[in-house]
Amino acid sequence: MMKIDNKITSGQLMAIIVNTIIGVGILSLPRDLVEALKTDGWILVLISGLLAIGSVTLITILVMKYPGKTVTEFGRNLITTPISDFCSILFLIYLLIFSAFVVRIFGEIVKMYLLRNTPIEFIIITMLITVAYIARAGIEAIGKFCVLVLPIVVIPIFFMGFVLLPELDFSNLLPVFKFKITDLLKGIPSTVFSFAGFEVILLFNAFVERPKKTLKYNLIGMVLIIFVYLFVFLISVMVFGVIETTHLIWPSMSLMEVIQFPGAFLENVQGVVMAQWVVLVFSTLAPLIYGSALIFDKLFRGNEHKYYVFPLMPIIFVLALVPDNIATAYDYIGKSTNILGTFVILVLPLLLLVVSLFKKNNKKGAVKNG
Amino acid sequence: MDKKVRLCILLIMFLVTSTLPGCWDKVEINERAFITAVGIDVYQPSKDEEKVKGELGMEAKDKYTITYVFPNIEAVGKGGQGQPRFIVASVGMTPYETTRGLRTRLHQVLFFQHMKVLVIGEDVAKDSTMLKEMLDSVERNNEINRKVNVLVAKGKAEDILNVQSQFEPDIGLYISSISEASEGSARFNPLPLGELLKSLHGNKRTLMPRVVPGKNDLKVAGSAVIKNYQLIGWLGELENRGAMFLKNKVKADTVVVIDYDNKVVIPYVITESETKQTGTIEDGKIKLKYDIKMEGDLSQYKMDTSEDVMDDKFLRGVEKQVEEAVKMQLDNTVKKIQKEFKVDVIDAGEYFSKYKPHIWNTVKDDWENIFPDIEIEVTVDSKIRRIGLIK
Amino acid sequence: MIISTNINRNLEIIKKELVDCDDIVYRPIKVGQKQNFNMAFIYVDGLIDKELISEFGLEPLLLDARENKPNPQNIKDNLLELVEKGNIAVSEVKELKTIEEALENLLIGETLLLIDGYNKILMLSSRGWPMRGITEPQIETVVRGPRDGFNETVKVNATLVRRRIRDTKLKAKYIKIGTRSKTDVVVMYMEDIVNKKLIDEVMKRLKGITVDAIIGSGQIQHAIAGNSYSPFPEAQYTERPDVVAAALYEGRIGILVDNTPFSLIVPATITTLLQSAEDYYGSWYISSLVRIVRFFAIFLCLLFPALYIAMTSYHPGMLPTQLAIYVAATRDTVPFPAFIEAFIMEGTIELLRESGSRLAGPIGTTIGIVGGLVIGQAAVEAGIVSPLMVIIVAVTTIASFAIPNYGLASGFRVLRFGMMAFAAFSGLYGIMLGLLLLATHLVQLNSFGIPYLSPLTNIGNNLRDLKDTLIRFPLQTMKKRPYFTQTIDETRMPGARNQGKKGDNSKDKKK
């Protein structure tokens, strides 16, 4: 029968990617976009999306050459063990910082909207423990969970647009095409990072059963994300207008305050949206933390990632509490993920791909490890 | 073995986390005071207090007096006794501090998520600093919803909130239900907090609905004109309607015309109305044209007159009268807004910024001064569709 | 132990083994014209069909043998065979070679025939004990559908299933589980549909059961489960043969257990546990509606009290204003915080349920009504709980009865206390964490290798199973068997393509 053998399907990988990417970025995204390009922010979404797709294609092609192996493993073949291990460690640090960032912002928002007086440490610890449970369970559990949760992540966002229909003012999107190219280029770095998360393909493709289809599914996933982001941006601007959107720290959250169900059996839909959002963040954190434990495990050439999960928790916890307040939180962690992120998303895969092509050209009959 | 370990860890985690003193946010529902309405006024200290300067040495003495209304829980249940609601006032330097000051006097935990109405006293609205402070504290607060209705009181907000309405004991619900029942009237525009903030952030000007206290009820009609975060004047009920026409926000209203021949006063009920704007530059001057198309019913005539209402010519005559009446009102409104107040509360500039950005770019910086001089033309076209059951 | 040729010696051994078993009957007879052949019947009084034995066992030997005189020579050489093949008119006769075998068969309800001079014992099939008639199962009633249900005899049950599947590919394997109870268990499956690996796994697990006695099918269910720490059942159980038959066609395996009318169906996923037989007999509209109600019932059963605690103690902003004020007013008189109130009421309901199940018939129903209404009402008036709490508790209990599988409902019943605890210490956030932990657990659960949460756990071919989860699509659309069972033969409706098209006579021409 289907054994528990740590394999996922490409469909599940797609769900993992979509879930990882849609996390905390979606909350502040409309504001970033509007600050950069005002009503033309949607152009920025499309362009950043295309760049992200480019990167995804790059990464997917790379990992398809080494089915069954994570980047830590095949990196050693390509660019010598010390350098590869160093890169893997950088990747690991990147994942840890990213997780810390996500969990910190998550804590801030839960504190703001749900549990005002609860100390943020409590919120962070409880979330981390819950994520640890699924991270220890392994990639199969994460894959299935992400498929299960995918509709919960995606559908309410479109549903929200439907419900907000009376509040939408399409004219808020005018005027169009009034931006400067320099603004566009300046805006790209911050928006591309709303798409960050797909670098986990580098690690998880190793577990996919039939890797041939991954490219198709990955691209479908990215396109879906572009749609979601586009949608959120459009709704935000249509409801709030450009100026107000720049005022709100988390426009996507403020959107839910505007929703009013006719007949109102729920006075504030806030609660439901917050509940859904906890799931979103959980599904973002789980692959990240699992990925960190995995890298650790592969660095030591082991095969049991379970034991590395709990030790990583304190590290993330401490990192999450480093920024003193919310302003520095976005600042520090945002900046460090920018540098490390570019490395992981762009530099590393490009480097590995180039080297692999080079090696393949040199050696006939490349050694293929199943 | 592994499963057992896992289970143990889970159990321990569960026990630990559930026995932690983890109920920071737990407040029993009956210990909360559900604030439904808040009113803000300027604090008029008594003679003696005026001499005392605040700690900061500047004029940072108590400026605000804020009134809070919340229902009396005991009066709500079966066999409830006591007054239906509590009204408490507090004084402080800033809105937030004022609220906090209340903690020394009330045992309940103040809870703002059910707040329905924010009433701003006239004197606060006239002071731009106070208005700005207050609006910031409300916007930044995560408990106060963006759907809260904001109104300006003619006089003191306190008086408004103290009115003992015969219809609905809870002032917050009372005012907000009037605001929401704007179906039948365009004499005021309901303004949720979100909308208010949007227009203020954008342009520093807006129209806020006005509320006037009566003996045991309230009237919400007309609006306050806010320019640069300051109240500079009022628009009456009909003038407000005019402004609503220009902003394309009229849902239903009644226009009264007089049939002189038969000495009948005819109310024309607007059922639908749409306003289209077009703007151009003519001879170096900006010209804005508003085309208003209305549809409505004739709801009342007079018994036993010789006139046959169900006659096309007659109806057209009435239509023309309506058009003239409305146009006259609108022209008056436009004149008042342009000449007297000199502020673009009808968001005429928005049209240019969206549809004619190249024009907008040349004028936007100076819009405040240009607006009073632009030419605004209004044309009205009304149709009577239905006349009821009889001829 | 070997059987001796001396009948008396055999009788002695058997009697010694079965000393103090006064329900064993020993019937020695003398057969033959000259009454010189000693034989003995041994049987357990109550387990056999006495008429059968006396008419077809005793009578032929005692009477007919005298009338028909077989050749004496034949008798001398091969009395055993003569008796076995010639005289005994019983439908099934077997030769037994050891005492242990004989005793085993004796205790099942077969009759033993000892013949002097031979070292074999004949076993005559004579089972016939008092059993319950075929009645409608009490907890799985349908409005429209067959009313026969399993009873406690496994052979009868297997028959009921066979009546519905007249196919040579229906296999029924008998095994005995329980080292001492030696309970008969029948594993039924369709050979050309079911996945080979599945049936192998099931047989492996069944044979691996080492307990000494099997009293009910629940024991088997928990013994073959992969994860025994989970509150969720990994097998479906039913009293209805039509359910078993339908499941067999889906590529699943039925396990019928002697002495209990509850048979198991394996593998089970959460969607199958939410199905009832009625779903397939009605139209798809009503079935879909009912399924949605059940799904909603799970939600209520698990979360309603927890949500109450979260809303009143942590997030009253989410309730409509009027309701919030009303709840506050009613809770004003209650001395306890919300979660204590909830725990008290839920605890009381569990108590009532437990005591209600002790008392059968009219007393039980009365207690239920008395307990529920009166105590609830009195508690409200005494000011111990608020009326809203009573409503919530009542709705939760009713919701738990809407779930077709009692094991699943029990699982959620237990978990709701956990949810209440989570809500009590962290409000809605706590509930979400609890749900996430639950989802993580469910996602890892496998029933014989099939993910418990199929079809929701993958994007791919398994999506066709969605036609039968929340909404039941019309039967014409379900052309293939369910994906989750990984069957060999996927088509349910061969030739389905040609059905229903207008003006198409091909259906008539086929056949």
CSV table of N, CA, C and O in Angstrom, one decimal, chain C residues 311-368:
chain,number,residue,atom,x,y,z
C,311,MET,N,-15.6,33.8,22.6
C,311,MET,CA,-16.3,35.1,22.2
C,311,MET,C,-16.6,35.9,23.5
C,311,MET,O,-16.5,37.1,23.5
C,312,THR,N,-17.1,35.2,24.5
C,312,THR,CA,-17.5,36.0,25.7
C,312,THR,C,-16.3,36.5,26.5
C,312,THR,O,-16.4,37.5,27.0
C,313,SER,N,-15.3,35.6,26.6
C,313,SER,CA,-14.3,36.1,27.5
C,313,SER,C,-13.2,36.9,26.8
C,313,SER,O,-12.6,37.8,27.4
C,314,TYR,N,-13.0,36.7,25.6
C,314,TYR,CA,-11.9,37.3,24.9
C,314,TYR,C,-12.3,38.3,23.8
C,314,TYR,O,-11.6,39.3,23.6
C,315,HIS,N,-13.2,37.9,23.0
C,315,HIS,CA,-13.5,38.8,21.9
C,315,HIS,C,-15.0,39.1,21.7
C,315,HIS,O,-15.6,38.8,20.7
C,316,PRO,N,-15.5,39.8,22.7
C,316,PRO,CA,-17.0,40.2,22.5
C,316,PRO,C,-17.2,41.1,21.4
C,316,PRO,O,-18.3,41.3,21.0
C,317,GLY,N,-16.1,41.7,20.8
C,317,GLY,CA,-16.3,42.6,19.7
C,317,GLY,C,-16.9,41.8,18.5
C,317,GLY,O,-17.4,42.5,17.6
C,318,MET,N,-16.7,40.5,18.5
C,318,MET,CA,-17.2,39.8,17.3
C,318,MET,C,-18.7,39.5,17.3
C,318,MET,O,-19.3,39.2,16.3
C,319,LEU,N,-19.3,39.6,18.4
C,319,LEU,CA,-20.7,39.4,18.5
C,319,LEU,C,-21.5,40.6,18.0
C,319,LEU,O,-21.0,41.7,18.3
C,320,PRO,N,-22.6,40.5,17.5
C,320,PRO,CA,-23.4,41.6,17.1
C,320,PRO,C,-23.7,42.4,18.4
C,320,PRO,O,-23.9,41.8,19.5
C,321,THR,N,-23.8,43.7,18.4
C,321,THR,CA,-23.9,44.5,19.6
C,321,THR,C,-25.1,44.1,20.5
C,321,THR,O,-24.9,43.9,21.7
C,322,GLN,N,-26.2,43.9,19.9
C,322,GLN,CA,-27.4,43.5,20.7
C,322,GLN,C,-27.1,42.2,21.4
C,322,GLN,O,-27.4,42.1,22.6
C,323,LEU,N,-26.6,41.3,20.7
C,323,LEU,CA,-26.3,40.0,21.3
C,323,LEU,C,-25.3,40.1,22.4
C,323,LEU,O,-25.4,39.5,23.5
C,324,ALA,N,-24.3,40.9,22.2
C,324,ALA,CA,-23.2,41.0,23.2
C,324,ALA,C,-23.8,41.6,24.5
C,324,ALA,O,-23.5,41.1,25.6
C,325,ILE,N,-24.6,42.6,24.3
C,325,ILE,CA,-25.2,43.2,25.5
C,325,ILE,C,-26.1,42.2,26.2
C,325,ILE,O,-26.2,42.1,27.4
C,326,TYR,N,-26.9,41.5,25.4
C,326,TYR,CA,-27.8,40.5,26.0
C,326,TYR,C,-27.0,39.4,26.7
C,326,TYR,O,-27.4,39.0,27.9
C,327,VAL,N,-26.0,38.9,26.1
C,327,VAL,CA,-25.2,37.9,26.8
C,327,VAL,C,-24.6,38.4,28.1
C,327,VAL,O,-24.6,37.7,29.1
C,328,ALA,N,-24.1,39.6,28.0
C,328,ALA,CA,-23.6,40.2,29.2
C,328,ALA,C,-24.6,40.3,30.3
C,328,ALA,O,-24.4,40.0,31.5
C,329,ALA,N,-25.8,40.7,29.9
C,329,ALA,CA,-26.9,40.8,30.9
C,329,ALA,C,-27.2,39.4,31.5
C,329,ALA,O,-27.4,39.3,32.7
C,330,THR,N,-27.3,38.4,30.7
C,330,THR,CA,-27.7,37.1,31.3
C,330,THR,C,-26.5,36.5,32.1
C,330,THR,O,-26.7,35.8,33.0
C,331,ARG,N,-25.3,36.9,31.8
C,331,ARG,CA,-24.2,36.3,32.5
C,331,ARG,C,-23.9,37.1,33.8
C,331,ARG,O,-23.1,36.7,34.6
C,332,ASP,N,-24.6,38.2,33.9
C,332,ASP,CA,-24.3,39.0,35.1
C,332,ASP,C,-24.6,38.3,36.4
C,332,ASP,O,-23.9,38.5,37.4
C,333,THR,N,-25.6,37.4,36.4
C,333,THR,CA,-25.9,36.7,37.7
C,333,THR,C,-25.1,35.5,37.9
C,333,THR,O,-25.1,34.9,39.0
C,334,VAL,N,-24.3,35.1,36.9
C,334,VAL,CA,-23.6,33.8,37.0
C,334,VAL,C,-22.3,34.1,37.8
C,334,VAL,O,-21.5,34.9,37.4
C,335,PRO,N,-22.0,33.3,38.8
C,335,PRO,CA,-20.8,33.6,39.6
C,335,PRO,C,-19.5,33.1,38.9
C,335,PRO,O,-18.4,33.5,39.3
C,336,PHE,N,-19.6,32.2,38.0
C,336,PHE,CA,-18.4,31.6,37.4
C,336,PHE,C,-18.0,32.3,36.1
C,336,PHE,O,-18.8,32.8,35.4
C,337,PRO,N,-16.7,32.3,35.9
C,337,PRO,CA,-16.2,32.7,34.5
C,337,PRO,C,-16.7,31.8,33.5
C,337,PRO,O,-17.1,30.6,33.8
C,338,ALA,N,-16.7,32.3,32.3
C,338,ALA,CA,-17.4,31.5,31.2
C,338,ALA,C,-16.9,30.1,31.0
C,338,ALA,O,-17.6,29.2,30.8
C,339,PHE,N,-15.6,29.9,31.1
C,339,PHE,CA,-15.1,28.6,30.8
C,339,PHE,C,-15.5,27.6,31.9
C,339,PHE,O,-15.7,26.4,31.6
C,340,ILE,N,-15.6,28.0,33.1
C,340,ILE,CA,-16.0,27.1,34.2
C,340,ILE,C,-17.4,26.7,34.0
C,340,ILE,O,-17.8,25.5,34.1
C,341,GLU,N,-18.2,27.7,33.6
C,341,GLU,CA,-19.6,27.4,33.3
C,341,GLU,C,-19.7,26.4,32.2
C,341,GLU,O,-20.5,25.4,32.3
C,342,ALA,N,-18.9,26.6,31.2
C,342,ALA,CA,-19.0,25.7,30.0
C,342,ALA,C,-18.6,24.3,30.5
C,342,ALA,O,-19.2,23.3,30.1
C,343,PHE,N,-17.5,24.2,31.2
C,343,PHE,CA,-17.0,22.9,31.7
C,343,PHE,C,-18.1,22.2,32.5
C,343,PHE,O,-18.3,21.0,32.4
C,344,ILE,N,-18.7,22.9,33.4
C,344,ILE,CA,-19.7,22.3,34.3
C,344,ILE,C,-20.8,21.8,33.4
C,344,ILE,O,-21.3,20.6,33.6
C,345,MET,N,-21.3,22.6,32.5
C,345,MET,CA,-22.5,22.1,31.7
C,345,MET,C,-22.1,20.9,30.8
C,345,MET,O,-22.8,19.9,30.7
C,346,GLU,N,-20.9,21.0,30.2
C,346,GLU,CA,-20.5,19.9,29.3
C,346,GLU,C,-20.3,18.6,30.2
C,346,GLU,O,-20.7,17.5,29.8
C,347,GLY,N,-19.7,18.8,31.4
C,347,GLY,CA,-19.6,17.6,32.2
C,347,GLY,C,-20.9,17.0,32.6
C,347,GLY,O,-21.1,15.8,32.6
C,348,THR,N,-21.8,17.9,32.9
C,348,THR,CA,-23.2,17.4,33.3
C,348,THR,C,-23.8,16.6,32.1
C,348,THR,O,-24.4,15.5,32.3
C,349,ILE,N,-23.6,17.1,30.9
C,349,ILE,CA,-24.2,16.4,29.8
C,349,ILE,C,-23.6,15.0,29.6
C,349,ILE,O,-24.2,14.0,29.3
C,350,GLU,N,-22.3,14.9,29.8
C,350,GLU,CA,-21.6,13.6,29.7
C,350,GLU,C,-22.1,12.7,30.7
C,350,GLU,O,-22.4,11.5,30.5
C,351,LEU,N,-22.4,13.2,31.9
C,351,LEU,CA,-22.9,12.4,33.0
C,351,LEU,C,-24.3,11.9,32.6
C,351,LEU,O,-24.6,10.7,32.8
C,352,LEU,N,-25.1,12.8,32.1
C,352,LEU,CA,-26.4,12.4,31.7
C,352,LEU,C,-26.4,11.3,30.6
C,352,LEU,O,-27.2,10.4,30.7
C,353,ARG,N,-25.5,11.5,29.7
C,353,ARG,CA,-25.4,10.5,28.6
C,353,ARG,C,-25.1,9.2,29.1
C,353,ARG,O,-25.6,8.2,28.7
C,354,GLU,N,-24.1,9.2,30.0
C,354,GLU,CA,-23.6,7.9,30.6
C,354,GLU,C,-24.8,7.2,31.3
C,354,GLU,O,-25.0,6.0,31.2
C,355,SER,N,-25.4,8.0,32.2
C,355,SER,CA,-26.5,7.3,32.9
C,355,SER,C,-27.7,6.9,32.0
C,355,SER,O,-28.3,5.9,32.3
C,356,GLY,N,-27.9,7.7,31.0
C,356,GLY,CA,-28.9,7.4,30.1
C,356,GLY,C,-28.7,6.1,29.3
C,356,GLY,O,-29.6,5.3,29.0
C,357,SER,N,-27.4,5.8,29.1
C,357,SER,CA,-27.2,4.5,28.4
C,357,SER,C,-27.3,3.3,29.2
C,357,SER,O,-27.4,2.2,28.8
C,358,ARG,N,-27.3,3.5,30.6
C,358,ARG,CA,-27.5,2.4,31.4
C,358,ARG,C,-28.9,1.9,31.4
C,358,ARG,O,-29.3,0.8,31.5
C,359,LEU,N,-29.8,2.9,31.3
C,359,LEU,CA,-31.2,2.7,31.4
C,359,LEU,C,-31.8,2.5,30.1
C,359,LEU,O,-31.8,3.5,29.3
C,360,ALA,N,-32.4,1.4,29.8
C,360,ALA,CA,-33.0,1.2,28.5
C,360,ALA,C,-34.4,1.5,28.5
C,360,ALA,O,-35.1,1.6,29.5
C,361,GLY,N,-35.0,1.7,27.3
C,361,GLY,CA,-36.4,1.8,27.1
C,361,GLY,C,-36.9,3.1,27.7
C,361,GLY,O,-36.3,4.1,27.7
C,362,PRO,N,-38.1,3.1,28.2
C,362,PRO,CA,-38.8,4.3,28.6
C,362,PRO,C,-38.1,5.0,29.7
C,362,PRO,O,-38.1,6.3,29.8
C,363,ILE,N,-37.5,4.3,30.6
C,363,ILE,CA,-36.8,5.0,31.8
C,363,ILE,C,-35.7,5.9,31.2
C,363,ILE,O,-35.5,7.0,31.6
C,364,GLY,N,-35.0,5.3,30.2
C,364,GLY,CA,-33.9,6.1,29.7
C,364,GLY,C,-34.4,7.4,29.1
C,364,GLY,O,-33.8,8.4,29.3
C,365,THR,N,-35.4,7.3,28.3
C,365,THR,CA,-35.9,8.5,27.6
C,365,THR,C,-36.4,9.5,28.6
C,365,THR,O,-36.1,10.7,28.5
C,366,THR,N,-37.0,9.0,29.6
C,366,THR,CA,-37.5,10.0,30.7
C,366,THR,C,-36.4,10.7,31.3
C,366,THR,O,-36.4,11.9,31.5
C,367,ILE,N,-35.4,9.9,31.7
C,367,ILE,CA,-34.2,10.5,32.4
C,367,ILE,C,-33.6,11.6,31.5
C,367,ILE,O,-33.3,12.7,31.9
C,368,GLY,N,-33.6,11.2,30.2
C,368,GLY,CA,-33.0,12.2,29.3
C,368,GLY,C,-33.7,13.5,29.3
C,368,GLY,O,-33.2,14.6,29.4
